[in-house]
Short mmCIF file of C-alpha atoms in Angstrom, two decimals:
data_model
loop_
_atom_site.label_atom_id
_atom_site.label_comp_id
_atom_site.label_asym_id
_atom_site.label_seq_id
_atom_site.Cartn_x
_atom_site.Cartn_y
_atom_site.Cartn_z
CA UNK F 1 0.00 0.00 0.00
CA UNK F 2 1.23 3.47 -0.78
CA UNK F 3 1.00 5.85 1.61
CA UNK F 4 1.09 9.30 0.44
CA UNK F 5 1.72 12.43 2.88
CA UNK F 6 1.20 15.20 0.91
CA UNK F 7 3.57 13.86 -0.84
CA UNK F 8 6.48 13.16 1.66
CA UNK F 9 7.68 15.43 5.07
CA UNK F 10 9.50 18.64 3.78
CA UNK F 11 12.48 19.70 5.61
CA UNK F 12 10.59 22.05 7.86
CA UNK F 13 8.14 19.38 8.88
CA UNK F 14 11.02 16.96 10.18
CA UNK F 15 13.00 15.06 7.04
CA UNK F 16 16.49 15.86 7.38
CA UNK F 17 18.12 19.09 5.58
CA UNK F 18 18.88 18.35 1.69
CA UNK F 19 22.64 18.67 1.01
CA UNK F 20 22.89 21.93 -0.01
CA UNK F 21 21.89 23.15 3.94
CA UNK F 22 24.74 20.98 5.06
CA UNK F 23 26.80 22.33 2.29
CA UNK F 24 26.37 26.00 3.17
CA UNK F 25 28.88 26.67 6.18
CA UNK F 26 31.60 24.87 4.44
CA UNK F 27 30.88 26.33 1.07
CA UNK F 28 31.19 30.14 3.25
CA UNK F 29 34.43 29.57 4.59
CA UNK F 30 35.85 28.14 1.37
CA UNK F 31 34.47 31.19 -0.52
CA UNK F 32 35.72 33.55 2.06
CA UNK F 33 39.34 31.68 1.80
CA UNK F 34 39.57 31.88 -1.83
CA UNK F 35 38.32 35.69 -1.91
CA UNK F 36 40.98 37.02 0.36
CA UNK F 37 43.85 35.13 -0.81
CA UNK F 38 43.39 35.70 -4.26
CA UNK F 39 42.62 39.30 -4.24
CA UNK F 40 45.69 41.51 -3.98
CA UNK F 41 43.98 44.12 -1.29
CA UNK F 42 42.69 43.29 2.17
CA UNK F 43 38.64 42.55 1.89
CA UNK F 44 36.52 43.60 4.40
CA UNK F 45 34.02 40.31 4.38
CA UNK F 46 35.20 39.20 7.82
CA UNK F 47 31.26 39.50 8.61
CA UNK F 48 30.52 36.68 6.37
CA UNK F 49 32.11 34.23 8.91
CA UNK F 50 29.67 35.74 11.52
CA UNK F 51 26.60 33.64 9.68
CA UNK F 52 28.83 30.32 9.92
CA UNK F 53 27.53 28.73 13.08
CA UNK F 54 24.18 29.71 12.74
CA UNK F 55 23.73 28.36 9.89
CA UNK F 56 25.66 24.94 11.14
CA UNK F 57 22.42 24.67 13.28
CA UNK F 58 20.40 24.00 10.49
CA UNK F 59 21.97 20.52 9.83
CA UNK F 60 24.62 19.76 12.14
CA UNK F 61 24.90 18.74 15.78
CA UNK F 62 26.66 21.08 19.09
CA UNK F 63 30.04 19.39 18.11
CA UNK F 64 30.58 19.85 14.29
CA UNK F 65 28.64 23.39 15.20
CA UNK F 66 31.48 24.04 17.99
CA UNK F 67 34.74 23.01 15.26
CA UNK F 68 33.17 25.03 12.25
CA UNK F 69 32.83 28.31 14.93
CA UNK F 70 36.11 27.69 16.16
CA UNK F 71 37.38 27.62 12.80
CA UNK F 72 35.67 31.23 12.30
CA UNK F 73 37.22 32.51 15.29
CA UNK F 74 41.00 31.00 14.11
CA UNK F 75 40.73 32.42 10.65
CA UNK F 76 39.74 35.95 11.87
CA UNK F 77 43.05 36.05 13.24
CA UNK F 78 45.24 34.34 10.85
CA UNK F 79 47.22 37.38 9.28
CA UNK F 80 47.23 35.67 5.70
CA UNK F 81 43.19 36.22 5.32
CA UNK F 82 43.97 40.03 5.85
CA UNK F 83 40.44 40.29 6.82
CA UNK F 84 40.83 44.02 7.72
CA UNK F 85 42.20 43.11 11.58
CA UNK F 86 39.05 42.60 13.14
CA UNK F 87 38.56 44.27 16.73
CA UNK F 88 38.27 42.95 20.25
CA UNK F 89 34.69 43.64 20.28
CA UNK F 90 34.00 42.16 16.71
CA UNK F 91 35.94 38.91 18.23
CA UNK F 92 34.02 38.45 21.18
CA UNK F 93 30.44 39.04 19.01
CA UNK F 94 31.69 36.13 16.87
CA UNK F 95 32.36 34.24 19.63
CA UNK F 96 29.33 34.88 21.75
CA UNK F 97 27.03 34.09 18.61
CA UNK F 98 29.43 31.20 18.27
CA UNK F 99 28.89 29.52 21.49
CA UNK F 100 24.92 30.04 21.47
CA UNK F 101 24.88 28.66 18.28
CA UNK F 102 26.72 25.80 20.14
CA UNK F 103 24.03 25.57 22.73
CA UNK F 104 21.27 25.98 20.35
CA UNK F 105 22.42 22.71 17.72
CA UNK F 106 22.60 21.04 21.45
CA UNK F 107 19.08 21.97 21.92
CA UNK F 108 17.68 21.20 18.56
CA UNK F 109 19.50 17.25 18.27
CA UNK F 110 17.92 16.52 21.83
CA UNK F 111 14.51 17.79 20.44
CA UNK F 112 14.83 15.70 17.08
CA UNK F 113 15.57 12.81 18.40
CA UNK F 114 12.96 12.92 21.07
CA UNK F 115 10.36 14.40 17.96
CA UNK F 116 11.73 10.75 15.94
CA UNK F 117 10.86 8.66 18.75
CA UNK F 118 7.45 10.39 18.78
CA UNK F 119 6.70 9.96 15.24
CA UNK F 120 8.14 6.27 15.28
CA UNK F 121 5.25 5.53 17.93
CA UNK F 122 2.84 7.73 16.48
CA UNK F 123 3.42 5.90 12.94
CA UNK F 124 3.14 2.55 14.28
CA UNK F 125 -0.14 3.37 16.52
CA UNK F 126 -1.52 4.96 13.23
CA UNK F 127 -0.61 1.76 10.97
CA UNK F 128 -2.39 -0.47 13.60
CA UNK F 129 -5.13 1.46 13.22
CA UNK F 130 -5.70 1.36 9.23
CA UNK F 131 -2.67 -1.24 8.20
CA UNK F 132 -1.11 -1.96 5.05
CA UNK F 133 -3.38 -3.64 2.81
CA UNK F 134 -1.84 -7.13 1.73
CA UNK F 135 -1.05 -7.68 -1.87
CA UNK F 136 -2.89 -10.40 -2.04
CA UNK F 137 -5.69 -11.73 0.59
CA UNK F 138 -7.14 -14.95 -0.46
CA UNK F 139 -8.52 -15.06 -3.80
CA UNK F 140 -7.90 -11.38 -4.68
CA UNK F 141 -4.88 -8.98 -5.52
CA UNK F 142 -5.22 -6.19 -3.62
CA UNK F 143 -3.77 -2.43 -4.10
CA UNK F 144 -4.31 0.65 -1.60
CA UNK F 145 -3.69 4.16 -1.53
CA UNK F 146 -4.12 6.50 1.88
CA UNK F 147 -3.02 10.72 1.70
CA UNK F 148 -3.97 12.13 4.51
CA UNK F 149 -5.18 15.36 4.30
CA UNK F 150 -3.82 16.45 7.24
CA UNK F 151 -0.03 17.29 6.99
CA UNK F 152 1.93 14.92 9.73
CA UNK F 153 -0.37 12.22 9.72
CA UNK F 154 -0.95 8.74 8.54
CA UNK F 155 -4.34 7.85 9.50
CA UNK F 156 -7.37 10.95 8.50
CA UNK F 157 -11.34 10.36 8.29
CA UNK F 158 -10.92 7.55 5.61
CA UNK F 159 -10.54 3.88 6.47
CA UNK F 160 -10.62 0.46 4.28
CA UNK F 161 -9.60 -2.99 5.07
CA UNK F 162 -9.43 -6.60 3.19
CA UNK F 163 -9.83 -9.85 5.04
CA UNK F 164 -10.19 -12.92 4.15
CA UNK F 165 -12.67 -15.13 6.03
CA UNK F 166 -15.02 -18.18 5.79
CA UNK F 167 -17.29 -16.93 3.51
CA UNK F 168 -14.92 -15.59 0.59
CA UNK F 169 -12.70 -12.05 1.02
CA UNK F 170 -14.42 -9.39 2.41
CA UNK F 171 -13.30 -5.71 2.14
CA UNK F 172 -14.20 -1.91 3.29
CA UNK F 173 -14.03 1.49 2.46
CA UNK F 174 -15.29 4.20 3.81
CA UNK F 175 -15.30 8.08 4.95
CA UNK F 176 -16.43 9.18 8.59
CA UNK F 177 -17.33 12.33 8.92
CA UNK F 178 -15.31 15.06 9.22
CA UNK F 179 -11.18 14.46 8.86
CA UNK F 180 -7.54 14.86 10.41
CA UNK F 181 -6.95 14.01 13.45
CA UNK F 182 -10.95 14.66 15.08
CA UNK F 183 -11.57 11.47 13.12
CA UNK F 184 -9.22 9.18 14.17
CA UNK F 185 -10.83 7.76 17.37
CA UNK F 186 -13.86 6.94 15.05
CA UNK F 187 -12.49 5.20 12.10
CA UNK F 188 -10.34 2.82 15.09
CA UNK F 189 -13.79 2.00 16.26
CA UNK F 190 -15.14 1.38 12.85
CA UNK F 191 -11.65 -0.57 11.88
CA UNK F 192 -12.50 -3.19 15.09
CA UNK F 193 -16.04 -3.57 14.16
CA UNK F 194 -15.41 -4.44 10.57
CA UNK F 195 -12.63 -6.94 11.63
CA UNK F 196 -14.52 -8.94 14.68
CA UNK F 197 -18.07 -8.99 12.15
CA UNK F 198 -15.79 -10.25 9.38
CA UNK F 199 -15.55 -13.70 11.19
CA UNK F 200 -18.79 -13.70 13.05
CA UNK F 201 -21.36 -12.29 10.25
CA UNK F 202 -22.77 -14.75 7.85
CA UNK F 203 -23.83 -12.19 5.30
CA UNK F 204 -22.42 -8.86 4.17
CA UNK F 205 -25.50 -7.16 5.21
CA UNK F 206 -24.81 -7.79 8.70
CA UNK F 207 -21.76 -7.09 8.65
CA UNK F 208 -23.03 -3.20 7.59
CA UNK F 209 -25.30 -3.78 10.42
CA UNK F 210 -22.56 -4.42 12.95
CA UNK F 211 -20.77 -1.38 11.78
CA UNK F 212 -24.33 0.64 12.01
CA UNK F 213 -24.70 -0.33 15.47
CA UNK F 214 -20.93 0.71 16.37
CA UNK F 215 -21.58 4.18 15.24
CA UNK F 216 -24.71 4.36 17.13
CA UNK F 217 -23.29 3.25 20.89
CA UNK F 218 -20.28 5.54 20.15
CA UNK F 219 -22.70 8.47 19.20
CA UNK F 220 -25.00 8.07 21.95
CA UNK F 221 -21.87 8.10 24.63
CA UNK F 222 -21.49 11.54 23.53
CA UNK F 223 -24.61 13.91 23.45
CA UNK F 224 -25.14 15.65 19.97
CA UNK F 225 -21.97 13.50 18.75
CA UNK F 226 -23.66 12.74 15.24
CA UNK F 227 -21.78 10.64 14.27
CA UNK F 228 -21.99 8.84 10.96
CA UNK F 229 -19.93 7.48 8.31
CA UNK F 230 -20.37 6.28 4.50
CA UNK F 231 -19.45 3.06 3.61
CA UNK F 232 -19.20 0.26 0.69
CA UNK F 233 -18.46 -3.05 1.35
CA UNK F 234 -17.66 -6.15 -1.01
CA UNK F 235 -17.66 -9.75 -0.12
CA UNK F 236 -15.76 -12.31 -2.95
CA UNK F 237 -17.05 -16.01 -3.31
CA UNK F 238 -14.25 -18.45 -2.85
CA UNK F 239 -13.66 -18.90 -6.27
CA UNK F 240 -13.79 -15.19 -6.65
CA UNK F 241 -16.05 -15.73 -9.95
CA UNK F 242 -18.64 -13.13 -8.19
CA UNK F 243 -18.79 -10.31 -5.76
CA UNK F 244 -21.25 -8.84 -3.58
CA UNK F 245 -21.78 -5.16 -3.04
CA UNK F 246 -23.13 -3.38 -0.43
CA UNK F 247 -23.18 0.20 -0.36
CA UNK F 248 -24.36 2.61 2.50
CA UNK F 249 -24.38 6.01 1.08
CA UNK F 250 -21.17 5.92 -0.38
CA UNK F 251 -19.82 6.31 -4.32
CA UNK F 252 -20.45 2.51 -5.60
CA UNK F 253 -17.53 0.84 -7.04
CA UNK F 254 -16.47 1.05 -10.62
CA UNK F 255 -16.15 -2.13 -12.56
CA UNK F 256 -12.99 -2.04 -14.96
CA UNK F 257 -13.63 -4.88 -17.56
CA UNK F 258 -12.51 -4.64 -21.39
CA UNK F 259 -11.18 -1.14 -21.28
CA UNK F 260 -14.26 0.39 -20.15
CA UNK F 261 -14.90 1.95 -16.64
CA UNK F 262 -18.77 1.22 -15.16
CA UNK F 263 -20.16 2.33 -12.02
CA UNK F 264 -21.66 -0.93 -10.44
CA UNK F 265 -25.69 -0.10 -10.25
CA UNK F 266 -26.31 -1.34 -6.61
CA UNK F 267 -29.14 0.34 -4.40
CA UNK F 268 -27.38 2.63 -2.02
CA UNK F 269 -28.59 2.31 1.47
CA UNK F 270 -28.68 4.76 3.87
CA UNK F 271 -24.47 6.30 5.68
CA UNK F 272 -23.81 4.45 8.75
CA UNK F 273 -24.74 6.10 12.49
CA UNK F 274 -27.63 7.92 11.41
CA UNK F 275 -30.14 5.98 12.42
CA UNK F 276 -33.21 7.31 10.80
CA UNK F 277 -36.22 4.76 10.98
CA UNK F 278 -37.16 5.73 7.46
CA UNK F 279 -33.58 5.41 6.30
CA UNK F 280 -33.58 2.83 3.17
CA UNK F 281 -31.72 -0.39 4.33
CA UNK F 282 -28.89 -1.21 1.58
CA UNK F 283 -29.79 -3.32 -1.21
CA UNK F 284 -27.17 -6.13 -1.81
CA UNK F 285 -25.82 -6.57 -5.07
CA UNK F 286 -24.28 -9.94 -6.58
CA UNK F 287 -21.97 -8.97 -9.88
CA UNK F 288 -20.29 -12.03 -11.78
CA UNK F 289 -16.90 -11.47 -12.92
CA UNK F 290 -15.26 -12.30 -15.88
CA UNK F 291 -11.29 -13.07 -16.65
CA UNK F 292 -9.18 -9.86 -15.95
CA UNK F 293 -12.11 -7.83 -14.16
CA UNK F 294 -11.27 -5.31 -11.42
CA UNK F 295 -12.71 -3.16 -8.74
CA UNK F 296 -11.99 0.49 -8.19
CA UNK F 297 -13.10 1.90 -5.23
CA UNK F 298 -12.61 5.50 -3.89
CA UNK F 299 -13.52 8.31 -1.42
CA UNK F 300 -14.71 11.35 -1.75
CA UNK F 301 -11.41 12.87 -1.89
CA UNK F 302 -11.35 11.60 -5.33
CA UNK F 303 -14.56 11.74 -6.84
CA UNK F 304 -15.02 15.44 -5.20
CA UNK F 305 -11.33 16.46 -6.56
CA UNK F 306 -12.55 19.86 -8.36
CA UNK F 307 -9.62 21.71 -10.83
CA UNK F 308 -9.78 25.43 -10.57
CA UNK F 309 -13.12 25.98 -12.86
CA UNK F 310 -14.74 23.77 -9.69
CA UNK F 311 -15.83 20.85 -11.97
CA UNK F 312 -14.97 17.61 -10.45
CA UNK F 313 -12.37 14.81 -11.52
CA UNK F 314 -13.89 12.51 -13.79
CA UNK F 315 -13.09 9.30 -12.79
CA UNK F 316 -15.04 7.00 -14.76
CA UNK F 317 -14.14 8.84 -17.61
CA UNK F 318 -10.44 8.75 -17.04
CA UNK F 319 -9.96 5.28 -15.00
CA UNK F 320 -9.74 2.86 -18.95
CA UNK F 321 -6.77 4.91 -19.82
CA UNK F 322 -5.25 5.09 -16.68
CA UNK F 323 -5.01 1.67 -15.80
CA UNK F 324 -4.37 0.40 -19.73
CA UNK F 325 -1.60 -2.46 -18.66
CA UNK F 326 -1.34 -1.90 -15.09
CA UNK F 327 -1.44 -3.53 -12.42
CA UNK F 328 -3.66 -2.61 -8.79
CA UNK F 329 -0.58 -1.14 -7.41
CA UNK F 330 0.07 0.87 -10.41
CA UNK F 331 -3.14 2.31 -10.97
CA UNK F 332 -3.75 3.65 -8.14
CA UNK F 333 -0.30 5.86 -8.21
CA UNK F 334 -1.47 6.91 -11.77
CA UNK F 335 -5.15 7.72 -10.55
CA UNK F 336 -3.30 9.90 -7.76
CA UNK F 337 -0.99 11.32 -10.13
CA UNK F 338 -4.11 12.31 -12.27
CA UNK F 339 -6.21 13.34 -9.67
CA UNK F 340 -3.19 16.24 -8.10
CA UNK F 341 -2.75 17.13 -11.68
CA UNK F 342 -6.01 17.63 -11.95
CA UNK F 343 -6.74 19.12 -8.56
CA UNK F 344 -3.18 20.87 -7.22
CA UNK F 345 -5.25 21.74 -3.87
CA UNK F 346 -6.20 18.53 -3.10
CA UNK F 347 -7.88 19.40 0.57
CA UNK F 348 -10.16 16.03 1.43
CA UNK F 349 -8.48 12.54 2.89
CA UNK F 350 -8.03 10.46 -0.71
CA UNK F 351 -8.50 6.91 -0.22
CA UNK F 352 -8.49 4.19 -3.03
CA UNK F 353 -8.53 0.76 -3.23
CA UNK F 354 -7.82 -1.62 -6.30
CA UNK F 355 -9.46 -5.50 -6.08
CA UNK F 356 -8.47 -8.06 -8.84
CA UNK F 357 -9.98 -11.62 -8.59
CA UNK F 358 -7.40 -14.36 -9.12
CA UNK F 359 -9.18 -16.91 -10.67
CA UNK F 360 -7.37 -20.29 -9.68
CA UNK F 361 -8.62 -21.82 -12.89
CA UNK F 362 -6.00 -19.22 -15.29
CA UNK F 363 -4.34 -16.93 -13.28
CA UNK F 364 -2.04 -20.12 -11.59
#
C-alpha cells in the first residue's frame, strides 16, 4: 500500500536538511578563503564568517557546530586572510554568537531525536489502526492508496480494510465524517467492528449492520456526537467468480472490464450512524466477474477532486486509460498522479482501493 503524505515530510516538517543546507557553512568559509587570498587588497568580508555557526544549526549537531565556529574565530586572526584586523569587540560578538549557536544545535538534536521517537510511535499506533493492505488476501490482488489530508499524519477520516474469512474475502471502504486528526478515534472504532463482524457475520449485510450499530453506541456516549460514516463493502465467493456489493451512502464501485470503466448499479442504502427509521436499508448486489475484471473503489477525496473551474475529476471517464496495462498497485499511483494534476489543492483525505480476482482456474 502506498501511503502518500502530501507527498512526503519537507524539511521544515522533520526530514532531514537536503545537502545543499549541510553544504552551506563549508561552502562560506571556502568562498571567504579563496576571496581574500586571491585578491591583492585586504577585503573587508570578515562579517561573512559571523553567519557560519548559525547556519551549522540547520543541519549539524553542538560538536561539528562548535569546530566550524572555532574555525571562524582561528581564521579571523590568521594574518594571511587580511580580513581588515578585526577588533576585540567584533571577536568576542563572533564568539558569543558562536557559542549560542553551540548551545542551540545542542538543543535542537535533543529535540529531534525525542520528535523521531514520537513519530516512530505515532506511525506505528496509526498503521495499527488502518494497516497496510496485503497484496494479495485470499482469492484477490489487492492495491491501496491512503493521503492524509492532514499534513503529519498517517491515519485521517478515511478507512478500508481486506480480510479474508469463511465466507470468501471481504473488504471496506469508507469516509467518517469530518477528517484529520478529530476522526481518528472513530475510524479505530469502525476498523474493530469491521474486523470482529468479518468472522462472526454470515452475510455482508450484517456485517453493515454491525458497523451501524458501532456508530450508534459511540454516538449516543457523547450527546449531539452525530456521528456517521459512508461506507461500501464487497464480499468475494471463494472462487472469486462473483462479488457482492453493499453500499451505505457511499460512491459505488467502478467495474474495470474490457477497457471500459462502469459504475456498479447497486441500491445505495442509507451512511452508517444515522439511524433514521425511514432510512432505506442497503440493497445487496451480486456482480459475476469475468477473466481480468477489477474493482476500483474511492472516497470522496477523489470523486469530489474539483480543478480550478470547480468541476470535479472525472473518474469513470479517465480510469480505462489510466489503468491500460497496469497492475492494482500501479493504478492507483497513476489515478493519484491524475487526480493532483487535476486538482493541485487537493484538501479532502483520498483513499483508493484496487481488487483483482485471481481466478485459480487461469491466473495459476
Amino acid at each position: 500500500m502506498a501511503r502518500v503524505d502530501g507527498e512526503r515530510r519537507g524539511w521544515l516538517r522533520g526530514a532531514p536538511p537536503p545537502p545543499w543546507v549541510r553544504a552551506l557553512p563549508l561552502a562560506l568559509i571556502a568562498g571567504v578563503c579563496v576571496a581574500t587570498l586571491v585578491s591583492p587588497d585586504p577585503l573587508d568580508i570578515g562579517f561573512l564568517l559571523g553567519a557560519i555557526p548559525p547556519l551549522a544549526v540547520l543541519s549539524y549537531g553542538p560538536v561539528a557546530t562548535g569546530v566550524l565556529g572555532a574555525v571562524v574565530v582561528v581564521m579571523l586572526n590568521v594574518p594571511a586572510f587580511r580580513l581588515d584586523n578585526p577588533g576585540q569587540t567584533d571577536l568576542l560578538t563572533v564568539c558569543f554568537v558562536a557559542v549560542l549557536s553551540v548551545f542551540v544545535a545542542f538543543v535542537r538534536s535533543r529535540r529531534d531525536v525525542q520528535l523521531d521517537v514520537e513519530r516512530t510511535i505515532a506511525e506505528a499506533a496509526q498503521e495499527a489502526v488502518v494497516p497496510p493492505v496485503p497484496e494479495r488476501v485470499g482469492e484477490v490482488a489487492c492495491a491501496g492508496l491512503y493521503r492524509a489530508a492532514e499534513r503529519g499524519t498517517l491515519v485521517g477520516g478515511d478507512f478500508f480494510d481486506v480480510r479474508d474469512s469463511a465466507h470468501g474475502v471481504r473488504a471496506v471502504l469508507g469516509d467518517v465524517q469530518g477528517h484529520g486528526l478529530a476522526a481518528i478515534a472513530t475510524v479505530a472504532s469502525l476498523m474493530g467492528a469491521f474486523r470482529e463482524a468479518v468472522l462472526d457475520q454470515p452475510s455482508l449485510e450484517a456485517v453493515a449492520a454491525r458497523l451501524d450499530r458501532r456508530l450508534a453506541v459511540d454516538s449516543a456516549r457523547v450527546p449531539h456526537a452525530e456521528l456517521f460514516a459512508t461506507a461500501v463493502l464487497l464480499e468475494f465467493t471463494p472462487g472469486a467468480d462473483a462479488v457482492r456489493v453493499v453500499v451505505c451512502g457511499h460512491p459505488p464501485p467502478v467495474l474495470l472490464r474490457d477497457g471500459t470503466a462502469t459504475e456498479v448499479a447497486v441500491t445505495p442504502g442509507a451512511p452508517l450512524g444515522l439511524d433514521l427509521p425511514d432510512a432505506p436499508r442497503p440493497g445487496g448486489l451480486v456482480l459475476p466477474l469475468c477473466a481480468g475484471d477489477r474493482l476500483f473503489l474511492a472516497s470522496d477525496g477523489v470523486w469530489e477532486a474539483r480543478d480550478g473551474a470547480d468541476v470535479f475529476y472525472p473518474l469513470t471517464e479517465r480510469l480505462p486509460g489510466l489503468t491500460a496495462g497496469a497492475d492494482p498497485a500501479t493504478t492507483a499511483v497513476r489515478v493519484w498522479t491524475d487526480v493532483v494534476r487535476h486538482s493541485p489543492e487537493v484538501r479532502d483525505d483520498v483513499t483508493m482501493l484496487v481488487l483483482a480476482p485471481l481466478r485459480p482456474d487461469r491466473d495459476r
